[in-house]
mmCIF file of C-alpha atoms in Angstrom:
data_model
loop_
_atom_site.group_PDB
_atom_site.id
_atom_site.type_symbol
_atom_site.label_atom_id
_atom_site.label_comp_id
_atom_site.label_asym_id
_atom_site.label_seq_id
_atom_site.Cartn_x
_atom_site.Cartn_y
_atom_site.Cartn_z
ATOM 1 C CA VAL A 1 0.000 0.000 0.000
ATOM 2 C CA GLN A 2 1.417 3.353 -1.026
ATOM 3 C CA GLU A 3 1.204 6.287 1.380
ATOM 4 C CA PHE A 4 0.715 9.971 0.617
ATOM 5 C CA ARG A 5 0.483 13.053 2.848
ATOM 6 C CA MET A 6 -1.661 16.127 2.265
ATOM 7 C CA LEU A 7 -2.702 19.230 4.169
ATOM 8 C CA LEU A 8 -6.345 20.100 4.753
ATOM 9 C CA GLY A 9 -7.590 22.394 1.977
ATOM 10 C CA GLU A 10 -5.337 20.932 -0.717
ATOM 11 C CA ARG A 11 -6.716 19.484 -3.935
ATOM 12 C CA ARG A 12 -4.163 17.145 -5.469
ATOM 13 C CA ARG A 13 -3.912 15.182 -8.673
ATOM 14 C CA LEU A 14 -2.426 11.745 -8.033
ATOM 15 C CA THR A 15 -0.985 9.584 -10.796
ATOM 16 C CA LEU A 16 -0.704 5.818 -10.415
ATOM 17 C CA GLN A 17 1.601 4.110 -12.895
ATOM 18 C CA VAL A 18 0.465 0.666 -13.998
ATOM 19 C CA THR A 19 3.156 -1.810 -14.964
ATOM 20 C CA ILE A 20 2.808 -5.408 -16.002
ATOM 21 C CA ARG A 21 5.883 -7.564 -15.736
ATOM 22 C CA ASP A 22 7.361 -8.556 -19.109
ATOM 23 C CA SER A 23 4.803 -6.553 -21.121
ATOM 24 C CA ASP A 24 4.427 -3.023 -22.426
ATOM 25 C CA ALA A 25 1.530 -3.994 -24.695
ATOM 26 C CA PHE A 26 -1.609 -3.659 -22.569
ATOM 27 C CA THR A 27 -4.634 -1.403 -22.410
ATOM 28 C CA ILE A 28 -6.273 -0.076 -19.251
ATOM 29 C CA ARG A 29 -10.084 0.096 -19.272
ATOM 30 C CA ASP A 30 -12.918 1.033 -16.934
ATOM 31 C CA ALA A 31 -10.958 2.937 -14.275
ATOM 32 C CA THR A 32 -12.891 4.203 -11.251
ATOM 33 C CA TRP A 33 -11.860 5.528 -7.845
ATOM 34 C CA ARG A 34 -13.317 5.574 -4.331
ATOM 35 C CA LEU A 35 -12.069 7.791 -1.475
ATOM 36 C CA GLU A 36 -13.157 6.751 2.036
ATOM 37 C CA GLY A 37 -12.291 8.454 5.303
ATOM 38 C CA GLY A 38 -13.239 11.179 7.705
ATOM 39 C CA GLY A 39 -16.803 9.899 7.685
ATOM 40 C CA THR A 40 -17.113 10.652 3.967
ATOM 41 C CA LEU A 41 -17.235 8.694 0.734
ATOM 42 C CA GLU A 42 -16.481 10.092 -2.714
ATOM 43 C CA GLU A 43 -16.388 8.205 -6.009
ATOM 44 C CA GLY A 44 -15.510 9.038 -9.578
ATOM 45 C CA VAL A 45 -13.955 7.994 -12.861
ATOM 46 C CA ALA A 46 -10.162 7.980 -13.173
ATOM 47 C CA GLU A 47 -8.511 9.531 -16.206
ATOM 48 C CA ILE A 48 -6.551 6.975 -18.255
ATOM 49 C CA VAL A 49 -3.431 8.257 -20.023
ATOM 50 C CA ASP A 50 -1.405 5.455 -21.634
ATOM 51 C CA HIS A 51 -0.343 3.335 -18.616
ATOM 52 C CA ASP A 52 -1.165 5.976 -15.997
ATOM 53 C CA LEU A 53 -4.325 6.507 -13.959
ATOM 54 C CA ARG A 54 -5.004 10.068 -12.782
ATOM 55 C CA VAL A 55 -7.298 10.968 -9.913
ATOM 56 C CA GLU A 56 -7.994 14.379 -8.371
ATOM 57 C CA VAL A 57 -8.874 14.347 -4.662
ATOM 58 C CA GLU A 58 -9.758 16.999 -2.095
ATOM 59 C CA PRO A 59 -10.353 15.459 1.347
ATOM 60 C CA LYS A 60 -12.820 17.497 3.439
ATOM 61 C CA THR A 61 -11.470 16.777 6.946
ATOM 62 C CA THR A 62 -8.228 15.739 8.619
ATOM 63 C CA GLY A 63 -7.500 12.067 9.211
ATOM 64 C CA LEU A 64 -6.646 8.885 7.347
ATOM 65 C CA TYR A 65 -8.252 8.212 3.967
ATOM 66 C CA GLN A 66 -8.141 5.174 1.692
ATOM 67 C CA LEU A 67 -8.123 5.773 -2.045
ATOM 68 C CA THR A 68 -8.991 2.635 -4.017
ATOM 69 C CA VAL A 69 -8.598 2.669 -7.796
ATOM 70 C CA THR A 70 -10.237 -0.193 -9.719
ATOM 71 C CA PHE A 71 -9.440 -0.883 -13.369
ATOM 72 C CA SER A 72 -9.415 -3.627 -15.988
ATOM 73 C CA VAL A 73 -6.546 -5.009 -18.052
ATOM 74 C CA GLY A 74 -7.551 -7.810 -20.407
ATOM 75 C CA THR A 75 -9.886 -10.117 -18.479
ATOM 76 C CA GLU A 76 -8.515 -9.087 -15.073
ATOM 77 C CA VAL A 77 -9.998 -6.584 -12.625
ATOM 78 C CA ILE A 78 -7.230 -4.968 -10.560
ATOM 79 C CA LYS A 79 -7.431 -2.776 -7.447
ATOM 80 C CA LYS A 80 -4.708 -0.501 -6.119
ATOM 81 C CA ARG A 81 -4.952 1.217 -2.742
ATOM 82 C CA VAL A 82 -3.248 4.396 -1.537
ATOM 83 C CA SER A 83 -3.401 5.651 2.064
ATOM 84 C CA ILE A 84 -3.706 9.432 2.341
ATOM 85 C CA GLN A 85 -2.951 11.135 5.645
ATOM 86 C CA VAL A 86 -4.525 14.604 5.826
ATOM 87 C CA GLY A 87 -3.192 16.992 8.436
ATOM 88 C CA LYS A 88 -3.514 20.665 9.360
#
């Protein structure tokens, strides 16, 4: 699990790089994201740029958040999670 730190009031664009061992020839499809924490839940569609997934988040309170990005490659459904610590 990757970790990221933010300050309250920031809006940040996070980029997750997708790599597949021994292959550069793959296509990412159907990328969505879900941000949970601080008693809130936000969801959206991730931007797909080549082998990168881009998500813009703006947590509303301080605390620990979990960003889960779900996407498809071939017949597989893959989930990546990032912990985001939001402070003052």
